[in-house]
Short mmCIF file of N, CA, C and O in Angstrom, two decimals:
data_model
loop_
_atom_site.label_atom_id
_atom_site.label_comp_id
_atom_site.label_asym_id
_atom_site.label_seq_id
_atom_site.Cartn_x
_atom_site.Cartn_y
_atom_site.Cartn_z
N MET A 1 104.73 84.70 100.48
CA MET A 1 104.28 86.01 100.08
C MET A 1 103.36 86.56 101.16
O MET A 1 102.56 85.85 101.74
N HIS A 2 103.49 87.83 101.40
CA HIS A 2 102.66 88.53 102.37
C HIS A 2 102.13 89.80 101.72
O HIS A 2 102.76 90.32 100.79
N TYR A 3 101.02 90.29 102.20
CA TYR A 3 100.38 91.45 101.59
C TYR A 3 100.08 92.53 102.62
O TYR A 3 99.69 92.24 103.74
N LEU A 4 100.23 93.76 102.19
CA LEU A 4 99.67 94.91 102.87
C LEU A 4 98.40 95.22 102.10
O LEU A 4 98.40 95.18 100.87
N TYR A 5 97.31 95.51 102.81
CA TYR A 5 96.09 95.86 102.09
C TYR A 5 95.41 97.04 102.75
O TYR A 5 95.59 97.31 103.95
N ILE A 6 94.68 97.77 101.94
CA ILE A 6 93.82 98.84 102.44
C ILE A 6 92.43 98.56 101.90
O ILE A 6 92.26 98.32 100.70
N ILE A 7 91.46 98.55 102.81
CA ILE A 7 90.07 98.40 102.40
C ILE A 7 89.34 99.69 102.77
O ILE A 7 89.79 100.46 103.64
N TYR A 8 88.24 99.94 102.08
CA TYR A 8 87.50 101.18 102.27
C TYR A 8 86.01 100.89 102.31
O TYR A 8 85.50 100.05 101.56
N SER A 9 85.31 101.60 103.17
CA SER A 9 83.86 101.50 103.27
C SER A 9 83.23 102.82 102.85
O SER A 9 83.53 103.87 103.44
N ASP A 10 82.39 102.77 101.83
CA ASP A 10 81.68 103.97 101.39
C ASP A 10 80.67 104.43 102.45
O ASP A 10 80.47 105.63 102.66
N SER A 11 80.03 103.46 103.11
CA SER A 11 78.96 103.83 104.05
C SER A 11 79.48 104.61 105.26
O SER A 11 78.80 105.51 105.74
N CYS A 12 80.66 104.29 105.75
CA CYS A 12 81.20 105.04 106.89
C CYS A 12 82.39 105.92 106.50
O CYS A 12 82.94 106.61 107.35
N GLN A 13 82.77 105.86 105.24
CA GLN A 13 83.88 106.66 104.69
C GLN A 13 85.15 106.51 105.52
O GLN A 13 85.79 107.48 105.91
N LYS A 14 85.51 105.26 105.77
CA LYS A 14 86.70 104.94 106.55
C LYS A 14 87.59 103.95 105.80
O LYS A 14 87.10 103.14 105.03
N PHE A 15 88.89 104.07 106.08
CA PHE A 15 89.88 103.12 105.59
C PHE A 15 90.24 102.16 106.71
O PHE A 15 90.19 102.52 107.89
N TYR A 16 90.65 100.96 106.33
CA TYR A 16 91.26 100.03 107.28
C TYR A 16 92.52 99.50 106.62
O TYR A 16 92.50 99.09 105.46
N ILE A 17 93.63 99.52 107.35
CA ILE A 17 94.91 99.05 106.84
C ILE A 17 95.26 97.78 107.59
O ILE A 17 95.17 97.71 108.82
N GLY A 18 95.68 96.75 106.84
CA GLY A 18 96.04 95.48 107.47
C GLY A 18 97.10 94.75 106.68
O GLY A 18 97.54 95.20 105.61
N GLU A 19 97.51 93.60 107.20
CA GLU A 19 98.48 92.74 106.52
C GLU A 19 98.05 91.30 106.70
O GLU A 19 97.40 90.95 107.69
N THR A 20 98.38 90.47 105.72
CA THR A 20 97.98 89.07 105.77
C THR A 20 98.78 88.26 104.77
O THR A 20 99.34 88.79 103.82
N ALA A 21 98.79 86.94 104.97
CA ALA A 21 99.37 86.02 104.00
C ALA A 21 98.29 85.49 103.07
O ALA A 21 98.57 85.03 101.97
N SER A 22 97.03 85.57 103.50
CA SER A 22 95.91 85.03 102.71
C SER A 22 94.84 86.11 102.56
O SER A 22 93.95 86.23 103.41
N ILE A 23 94.92 86.86 101.49
CA ILE A 23 94.03 88.00 101.33
C ILE A 23 92.56 87.59 101.22
O ILE A 23 91.69 88.23 101.82
N GLU A 24 92.26 86.52 100.51
CA GLU A 24 90.87 86.10 100.35
C GLU A 24 90.26 85.74 101.70
O GLU A 24 89.14 86.15 102.03
N ASN A 25 91.00 84.97 102.49
CA ASN A 25 90.54 84.57 103.81
C ASN A 25 90.35 85.78 104.73
O ASN A 25 89.35 85.89 105.45
N ARG A 26 91.30 86.68 104.70
CA ARG A 26 91.25 87.86 105.59
C ARG A 26 90.07 88.77 105.24
O ARG A 26 89.36 89.25 106.12
N ILE A 27 89.84 89.01 103.96
CA ILE A 27 88.73 89.87 103.55
C ILE A 27 87.41 89.21 103.92
O ILE A 27 86.47 89.88 104.37
N SER A 28 87.34 87.91 103.75
CA SER A 28 86.14 87.17 104.13
C SER A 28 85.84 87.37 105.62
O SER A 28 84.69 87.57 106.03
N LYS A 29 86.89 87.33 106.45
CA LYS A 29 86.72 87.52 107.88
C LYS A 29 86.23 88.94 108.20
O LYS A 29 85.43 89.14 109.11
N HIS A 30 86.71 89.92 107.44
CA HIS A 30 86.21 91.29 107.63
C HIS A 30 84.72 91.36 107.33
O HIS A 30 83.94 91.94 108.08
N HIS A 31 84.31 90.78 106.22
CA HIS A 31 82.90 90.83 105.81
C HIS A 31 81.99 90.03 106.75
O HIS A 31 80.84 90.42 106.97
N ASP A 32 82.52 88.95 107.31
CA ASP A 32 81.72 88.10 108.21
C ASP A 32 81.78 88.56 109.66
O ASP A 32 81.17 87.93 110.53
N HIS A 33 82.52 89.65 109.94
CA HIS A 33 82.69 90.16 111.31
C HIS A 33 83.20 89.06 112.24
O HIS A 33 82.73 88.88 113.35
N PHE A 34 84.18 88.31 111.72
CA PHE A 34 84.78 87.19 112.45
C PHE A 34 85.36 87.63 113.79
O PHE A 34 85.27 86.93 114.77
N TYR A 35 85.99 88.81 113.81
CA TYR A 35 86.59 89.33 115.03
C TYR A 35 85.58 90.28 115.69
O TYR A 35 85.31 91.35 115.18
N SER A 36 85.03 89.88 116.83
CA SER A 36 83.91 90.61 117.44
C SER A 36 84.27 92.04 117.86
O SER A 36 83.41 92.91 117.86
N ASN A 37 85.51 92.29 118.21
CA ASN A 37 85.90 93.63 118.64
C ASN A 37 86.63 94.42 117.56
O ASN A 37 87.26 95.43 117.86
N SER A 38 86.55 93.97 116.33
CA SER A 38 87.33 94.61 115.28
C SER A 38 86.69 95.91 114.80
O SER A 38 85.48 96.11 114.86
N PHE A 39 87.53 96.79 114.33
CA PHE A 39 87.11 98.07 113.78
C PHE A 39 86.18 97.87 112.58
O PHE A 39 85.25 98.64 112.37
N THR A 40 86.43 96.83 111.79
CA THR A 40 85.69 96.65 110.53
C THR A 40 84.25 96.18 110.72
O THR A 40 83.50 96.12 109.75
N LYS A 41 83.84 95.92 111.95
CA LYS A 41 82.45 95.51 112.17
C LYS A 41 81.48 96.68 111.99
O LYS A 41 80.28 96.48 111.93
N ILE A 42 82.00 97.90 111.85
CA ILE A 42 81.14 99.08 111.70
C ILE A 42 80.48 99.18 110.33
O ILE A 42 79.60 100.00 110.13
N ALA A 43 80.91 98.33 109.38
CA ALA A 43 80.34 98.41 108.03
C ALA A 43 80.30 97.03 107.39
O ALA A 43 80.99 96.11 107.82
N ASN A 44 79.52 96.92 106.33
CA ASN A 44 79.41 95.66 105.57
C ASN A 44 79.83 95.81 104.12
O ASN A 44 79.71 94.88 103.35
N ASP A 45 80.30 96.98 103.76
CA ASP A 45 80.60 97.24 102.35
C ASP A 45 82.09 97.47 102.08
O ASP A 45 82.46 98.24 101.22
N TRP A 46 82.97 96.79 102.81
CA TRP A 46 84.40 96.95 102.63
C TRP A 46 84.82 96.46 101.25
O TRP A 46 84.40 95.40 100.82
N LYS A 47 85.65 97.25 100.59
CA LYS A 47 86.21 96.82 99.30
C LYS A 47 87.71 97.09 99.31
O LYS A 47 88.19 98.04 99.93
N ILE A 48 88.44 96.23 98.64
CA ILE A 48 89.90 96.37 98.56
C ILE A 48 90.22 97.53 97.62
O ILE A 48 89.78 97.53 96.47
N VAL A 49 90.97 98.50 98.13
CA VAL A 49 91.39 99.62 97.30
C VAL A 49 92.89 99.59 97.03
O VAL A 49 93.37 100.29 96.14
N LEU A 50 93.62 98.77 97.80
CA LEU A 50 95.05 98.59 97.55
C LEU A 50 95.48 97.22 98.05
O LEU A 50 95.10 96.81 99.15
N LEU A 51 96.23 96.54 97.23
CA LEU A 51 96.85 95.27 97.60
C LEU A 51 98.30 95.35 97.15
O LEU A 51 98.58 95.51 95.97
N PHE A 52 99.23 95.29 98.12
CA PHE A 52 100.65 95.48 97.84
C PHE A 52 101.41 94.24 98.28
O PHE A 52 101.34 93.83 99.43
N ASN A 53 102.12 93.62 97.34
CA ASN A 53 102.92 92.42 97.63
C ASN A 53 104.16 92.80 98.42
O ASN A 53 104.89 93.71 98.03
N CYS A 54 104.39 92.07 99.49
CA CYS A 54 105.58 92.27 100.31
C CYS A 54 106.41 90.99 100.29
O CYS A 54 105.87 89.90 100.08
N ILE A 55 107.69 91.13 100.55
CA ILE A 55 108.59 89.98 100.54
C ILE A 55 108.28 89.03 101.70
O ILE A 55 108.32 87.82 101.55
N ASN A 56 107.97 89.62 102.87
CA ASN A 56 107.71 88.80 104.05
C ASN A 56 106.79 89.56 105.01
O ASN A 56 106.42 90.70 104.75
N LYS A 57 106.46 88.91 106.11
CA LYS A 57 105.55 89.51 107.09
C LYS A 57 106.16 90.76 107.72
O LYS A 57 105.45 91.75 107.95
N ASP A 58 107.45 90.73 108.01
CA ASP A 58 108.10 91.89 108.63
C ASP A 58 107.92 93.15 107.78
O ASP A 58 107.64 94.23 108.31
N GLU A 59 108.08 93.00 106.48
CA GLU A 59 107.92 94.13 105.57
C GLU A 59 106.47 94.65 105.58
O GLU A 59 106.23 95.85 105.65
N ALA A 60 105.52 93.73 105.55
CA ALA A 60 104.10 94.10 105.55
C ALA A 60 103.71 94.79 106.86
O ALA A 60 103.01 95.81 106.84
N VAL A 61 104.18 94.26 107.98
CA VAL A 61 103.87 94.85 109.29
C VAL A 61 104.50 96.24 109.40
O VAL A 61 103.89 97.18 109.92
N TYR A 62 105.72 96.39 108.91
CA TYR A 62 106.39 97.69 108.93
C TYR A 62 105.56 98.73 108.18
O TYR A 62 105.32 99.83 108.69
N LEU A 63 105.12 98.37 106.97
CA LEU A 63 104.32 99.31 106.18
C LEU A 63 102.98 99.60 106.85
O LEU A 63 102.52 100.75 106.88
N GLU A 64 102.35 98.57 107.38
CA GLU A 64 101.06 98.75 108.07
C GLU A 64 101.20 99.75 109.21
O GLU A 64 100.41 100.69 109.33
N LYS A 65 102.21 99.57 110.04
CA LYS A 65 102.40 100.46 111.18
C LYS A 65 102.77 101.88 110.72
O LYS A 65 102.31 102.86 111.31
N PHE A 66 103.57 101.97 109.68
CA PHE A 66 103.96 103.28 109.14
C PHE A 66 102.72 104.05 108.70
O PHE A 66 102.53 105.22 109.06
N ILE A 67 101.86 103.40 107.94
CA ILE A 67 100.65 104.07 107.42
C ILE A 67 99.71 104.43 108.57
O ILE A 67 99.15 105.53 108.61
N LYS A 68 99.52 103.52 109.51
CA LYS A 68 98.62 103.79 110.64
C LYS A 68 99.13 104.94 111.49
O LYS A 68 98.33 105.73 112.01
N ARG A 69 100.45 105.07 111.65
CA ARG A 69 101.01 106.20 112.41
C ARG A 69 100.71 107.54 111.74
O ARG A 69 100.62 108.56 112.42
N MET A 70 100.57 107.54 110.43
CA MET A 70 100.29 108.78 109.71
C MET A 70 98.89 109.32 110.03
O MET A 70 98.68 110.53 110.00
N LYS A 71 97.94 108.43 110.31
CA LYS A 71 96.56 108.82 110.65
C LYS A 71 96.03 109.87 109.68
O LYS A 71 95.51 110.90 110.08
N SER A 72 96.13 109.57 108.39
CA SER A 72 95.76 110.56 107.38
C SER A 72 95.04 109.93 106.20
O SER A 72 95.61 109.09 105.49
N LYS A 73 93.81 110.36 105.98
CA LYS A 73 93.08 109.91 104.80
C LYS A 73 93.76 110.40 103.53
O LYS A 73 93.76 109.71 102.51
N ILE A 74 94.35 111.58 103.59
CA ILE A 74 95.05 112.13 102.42
C ILE A 74 96.25 111.25 102.07
O ILE A 74 96.46 110.93 100.90
N PHE A 75 97.02 110.84 103.08
CA PHE A 75 98.16 109.96 102.85
C PHE A 75 97.69 108.62 102.29
O PHE A 75 98.29 108.09 101.34
N ASN A 76 96.62 108.06 102.86
CA ASN A 76 96.08 106.80 102.36
C ASN A 76 95.72 106.92 100.88
O ASN A 76 96.03 106.04 100.08
N THR A 77 95.06 108.01 100.52
CA THR A 77 94.66 108.23 99.13
C THR A 77 95.87 108.35 98.21
O THR A 77 95.88 107.82 97.11
N LYS A 78 96.92 109.03 98.68
CA LYS A 78 98.15 109.16 97.88
C LYS A 78 98.77 107.79 97.61
O LYS A 78 99.22 107.51 96.50
N ILE A 79 98.80 106.94 98.63
CA ILE A 79 99.36 105.59 98.48
C ILE A 79 98.53 104.77 97.50
O ILE A 79 99.06 104.05 96.67
N ILE A 80 97.22 104.88 97.61
CA ILE A 80 96.32 104.14 96.72
C ILE A 80 96.53 104.60 95.28
O ILE A 80 96.60 103.78 94.36
N ASP A 81 96.67 105.91 95.09
CA ASP A 81 96.89 106.46 93.74
C ASP A 81 98.27 106.15 93.19
O ASP A 81 98.45 106.03 91.98
N ASP A 82 99.26 106.02 94.09
CA ASP A 82 100.65 105.78 93.66
C ASP A 82 101.34 104.82 94.63
O ASP A 82 102.07 105.25 95.53
N PRO A 83 101.13 103.50 94.45
CA PRO A 83 101.73 102.52 95.37
C PRO A 83 103.26 102.52 95.38
O PRO A 83 103.86 101.94 96.29
N SER A 84 103.90 103.17 94.40
CA SER A 84 105.37 103.21 94.41
C SER A 84 105.88 103.96 95.64
O SER A 84 107.05 103.80 96.03
N ILE A 85 105.02 104.75 96.28
CA ILE A 85 105.39 105.41 97.53
C ILE A 85 105.80 104.37 98.57
O ILE A 85 106.74 104.58 99.35
N LEU A 86 105.13 103.24 98.57
CA LEU A 86 105.45 102.17 99.53
C LEU A 86 106.85 101.62 99.28
O LEU A 86 107.58 101.31 100.23
N LYS A 87 107.23 101.49 98.02
CA LYS A 87 108.59 101.03 97.70
C LYS A 87 109.62 102.04 98.21
O LYS A 87 110.67 101.65 98.73
N ASP A 88 109.32 103.33 98.08
CA ASP A 88 110.22 104.36 98.58
C ASP A 88 110.36 104.28 100.11
O ASP A 88 111.46 104.41 100.64
N ILE A 89 109.24 104.06 100.78
CA ILE A 89 109.26 103.94 102.25
C ILE A 89 110.16 102.76 102.65
O ILE A 89 110.98 102.89 103.56
N LEU A 90 109.99 101.64 101.97
CA LEU A 90 110.81 100.46 102.29
C LEU A 90 112.28 100.70 101.99
O LEU A 90 113.15 100.23 102.73
N SER A 91 112.59 101.42 100.92
CA SER A 91 113.99 101.64 100.56
C SER A 91 114.69 102.54 101.58
O SER A 91 115.90 102.47 101.73
N LYS A 92 113.92 103.36 102.30
CA LYS A 92 114.50 104.25 103.29
C LYS A 92 114.46 103.66 104.70
O LYS A 92 114.91 104.29 105.66
N ARG A 93 113.92 102.46 104.80
CA ARG A 93 113.80 101.80 106.10
C ARG A 93 115.17 101.55 106.70
O ARG A 93 116.08 101.04 106.04
N LYS A 94 115.32 101.88 107.96
CA LYS A 94 116.58 101.65 108.65
C LYS A 94 116.63 100.20 109.09
O LYS A 94 115.63 99.61 109.44
N SER A 95 117.81 99.64 109.11
CA SER A 95 118.00 98.28 109.60
C SER A 95 117.67 98.23 111.09
O SER A 95 117.97 99.15 111.83
N ILE A 96 117.06 97.15 111.47
CA ILE A 96 116.73 96.95 112.88
C ILE A 96 117.97 96.37 113.56
O ILE A 96 118.48 95.34 113.15
N ILE A 97 118.43 97.05 114.60
CA ILE A 97 119.59 96.58 115.34
C ILE A 97 119.10 96.05 116.69
O ILE A 97 118.47 96.76 117.46
N VAL A 98 119.41 94.81 116.95
CA VAL A 98 118.98 94.16 118.18
C VAL A 98 119.93 94.55 119.30
O VAL A 98 121.15 94.42 119.16
N PRO A 99 119.38 95.06 120.43
CA PRO A 99 120.25 95.40 121.56
C PRO A 99 121.08 94.20 121.99
O PRO A 99 120.59 93.09 122.06
N GLY A 100 122.35 94.46 122.26
CA GLY A 100 123.25 93.38 122.69
C GLY A 100 123.93 92.66 121.53
O GLY A 100 124.81 91.83 121.73
N SER A 101 123.50 92.97 120.30
CA SER A 101 124.13 92.33 119.14
C SER A 101 125.46 93.01 118.85
O SER A 101 125.70 94.14 119.29
N PRO A 102 126.33 92.36 118.09
CA PRO A 102 127.61 92.99 117.73
C PRO A 102 127.41 94.32 117.01
O PRO A 102 128.16 95.26 117.23
N GLU A 103 126.36 94.41 116.18
CA GLU A 103 126.10 95.65 115.44
C GLU A 103 125.75 96.79 116.39
O GLU A 103 126.13 97.94 116.18
N ALA A 104 125.03 96.49 117.48
CA ALA A 104 124.63 97.52 118.44
C ALA A 104 125.84 98.09 119.18
O ALA A 104 125.85 99.24 119.57
N SER A 105 126.86 97.26 119.36
CA SER A 105 128.05 97.72 120.08
C SER A 105 129.08 98.34 119.14
O SER A 105 130.13 98.78 119.59
N GLY A 106 128.78 98.36 117.86
CA GLY A 106 129.70 98.93 116.89
C GLY A 106 130.70 97.93 116.35
O GLY A 106 131.56 98.28 115.54
N LEU A 107 130.61 96.68 116.78
CA LEU A 107 131.52 95.64 116.29
C LEU A 107 130.91 94.96 115.08
O LEU A 107 129.71 94.98 114.88
N GLU A 108 131.75 94.35 114.31
CA GLU A 108 131.25 93.57 113.17
C GLU A 108 130.79 92.20 113.66
O GLU A 108 131.37 91.63 114.58
N ALA A 109 129.78 91.70 113.01
CA ALA A 109 129.30 90.36 113.36
C ALA A 109 130.33 89.34 112.89
O ALA A 109 130.99 89.53 111.86
N PRO A 110 130.52 88.27 113.66
CA PRO A 110 131.49 87.24 113.24
C PRO A 110 131.01 86.57 111.95
O PRO A 110 129.81 86.48 111.70
N PRO A 111 131.96 86.11 111.14
CA PRO A 111 131.55 85.44 109.89
C PRO A 111 130.80 84.15 110.20
O PRO A 111 131.05 83.49 111.21
N LYS A 112 129.86 83.83 109.33
CA LYS A 112 129.09 82.59 109.50
C LYS A 112 129.94 81.40 109.11
O LYS A 112 130.66 81.46 108.12
N PRO A 113 129.89 80.33 109.90
CA PRO A 113 130.67 79.14 109.55
C PRO A 113 130.14 78.51 108.26
O PRO A 113 128.95 78.54 107.99
N GLU A 114 131.06 77.94 107.52
CA GLU A 114 130.66 77.32 106.25
C GLU A 114 130.22 75.91 106.42
O GLU A 114 130.49 75.16 107.23
#
Protein backbone atom coordinates (compact mmCIF):
# COMPACT_ATOMS: atom_id res chain seq x y z
CA MET A 1 0.00 0.00 0.00
CA HIS A 2 1.16 3.50 -0.81
CA TYR A 3 -0.30 6.85 0.14
CA LEU A 4 -0.67 10.30 -1.31
CA TYR A 5 -0.88 12.85 1.47
CA ILE A 6 -1.42 16.56 1.87
CA ILE A 7 -0.30 18.32 5.02
CA TYR A 8 -1.08 21.91 5.96
CA SER A 9 0.53 24.48 8.23
CA ASP A 10 -1.68 27.13 9.80
CA SER A 11 1.32 29.27 10.77
CA CYS A 12 2.59 29.71 7.20
CA GLN A 13 -0.70 28.87 5.45
CA LYS A 14 0.97 26.43 3.07
CA PHE A 15 0.22 22.96 1.76
CA TYR A 16 2.75 20.22 1.16
CA ILE A 17 1.93 17.28 -1.11
CA GLY A 18 3.86 14.02 -0.81
CA GLU A 19 3.73 10.25 -1.17
CA THR A 20 4.95 7.46 1.07
CA ALA A 21 4.54 3.83 2.05
CA SER A 22 4.79 4.66 5.77
CA ILE A 23 2.69 7.68 6.67
CA GLU A 24 3.55 7.72 10.39
CA ASN A 25 7.28 7.63 9.68
CA ARG A 26 7.05 10.27 6.95
CA ILE A 27 5.02 12.72 9.05
CA SER A 28 7.43 12.23 11.93
CA LYS A 29 10.29 13.18 9.60
CA HIS A 30 8.43 16.34 8.56
CA HIS A 31 7.94 17.36 12.20
CA ASP A 32 11.55 16.53 13.14
CA HIS A 33 12.96 18.43 10.10
CA PHE A 34 14.79 15.23 9.15
CA TYR A 35 15.52 16.57 5.66
CA SER A 36 17.63 19.73 6.12
CA ASN A 37 16.72 21.29 2.77
CA SER A 38 13.06 20.35 2.80
CA PHE A 39 10.21 22.77 2.24
CA THR A 40 8.49 21.60 5.44
CA LYS A 41 11.23 22.97 7.69
CA ILE A 42 9.48 26.38 7.48
CA ALA A 43 6.89 25.32 10.08
CA ASN A 44 6.34 23.05 13.07
CA ASP A 45 2.57 22.74 12.97
CA TRP A 46 1.99 20.45 9.97
CA LYS A 47 -1.22 18.44 10.13
CA ILE A 48 -2.56 15.80 7.76
CA VAL A 49 -5.53 17.17 5.83
CA LEU A 50 -5.75 14.36 3.26
CA LEU A 51 -4.59 10.76 3.19
CA PHE A 52 -5.44 8.85 0.00
CA ASN A 53 -4.75 5.12 -0.43
CA CYS A 54 -3.07 4.22 -3.70
CA ILE A 55 -2.55 0.79 -5.23
CA ASN A 56 1.19 1.31 -5.67
CA LYS A 57 3.97 3.89 -5.67
CA ASP A 58 3.51 4.72 -9.36
CA GLU A 59 -0.09 5.76 -8.73
CA ALA A 60 0.86 7.88 -5.70
CA VAL A 61 3.73 9.60 -7.55
CA TYR A 62 1.46 10.29 -10.54
CA LEU A 63 -1.11 12.00 -8.30
CA GLU A 64 1.57 13.90 -6.38
CA LYS A 65 3.07 15.31 -9.58
CA PHE A 66 -0.38 16.09 -11.01
CA ILE A 67 -1.37 18.11 -7.95
CA LYS A 68 1.99 19.90 -7.72
CA ARG A 69 1.75 20.91 -11.40
CA MET A 70 -1.56 22.61 -10.65
CA LYS A 71 0.14 25.00 -8.17
CA SER A 72 -3.24 25.93 -6.75
CA LYS A 73 -4.45 26.25 -3.17
CA ILE A 74 -8.00 26.23 -4.55
CA PHE A 75 -7.39 22.90 -6.29
CA ASN A 76 -5.80 21.48 -3.13
CA THR A 77 -8.84 22.53 -1.12
CA LYS A 78 -11.22 20.95 -3.66
CA ILE A 79 -9.34 17.64 -3.43
CA ILE A 80 -9.38 17.75 0.37
CA ASP A 81 -13.13 18.45 0.34
CA ASP A 82 -13.82 15.77 -2.30
CA PRO A 83 -11.12 13.07 -2.60
CA SER A 84 -13.16 11.31 -5.30
CA ILE A 85 -11.56 13.84 -7.66
CA LEU A 86 -8.36 11.81 -7.30
CA LYS A 87 -10.16 8.66 -8.46
CA ASP A 88 -11.39 10.58 -11.52
CA ILE A 89 -7.85 11.77 -12.28
CA LEU A 90 -6.57 8.19 -12.09
CA SER A 91 -9.38 6.86 -14.27
CA LYS A 92 -8.42 9.34 -17.01
CA ARG A 93 -4.72 8.56 -16.74
CA LYS A 94 -3.19 7.56 -20.05
CA SER A 95 -1.15 4.39 -20.22
CA ILE A 96 2.56 4.94 -20.19
CA ILE A 97 4.11 3.69 -23.42
CA VAL A 98 7.80 2.90 -23.26
CA PRO A 99 9.76 4.06 -26.33
CA GLY A 100 10.91 1.10 -28.37
CA SER A 101 8.18 -1.17 -27.00
CA PRO A 102 5.81 -3.00 -29.36
CA GLU A 103 3.00 -0.68 -28.20
CA ALA A 104 5.03 2.41 -29.20
CA SER A 105 5.46 1.08 -32.73
CA GLY A 106 1.78 0.24 -33.05
CA LEU A 107 2.36 -3.52 -32.85
CA GLU A 108 0.76 -5.82 -30.35
CA ALA A 109 2.92 -7.18 -27.59
CA PRO A 110 3.74 -10.88 -27.98
CA PRO A 111 1.74 -13.22 -25.74
CA LYS A 112 3.36 -14.15 -22.45
CA PRO A 113 4.64 -17.73 -22.31
CA GLU A 114 2.70 -20.03 -20.03
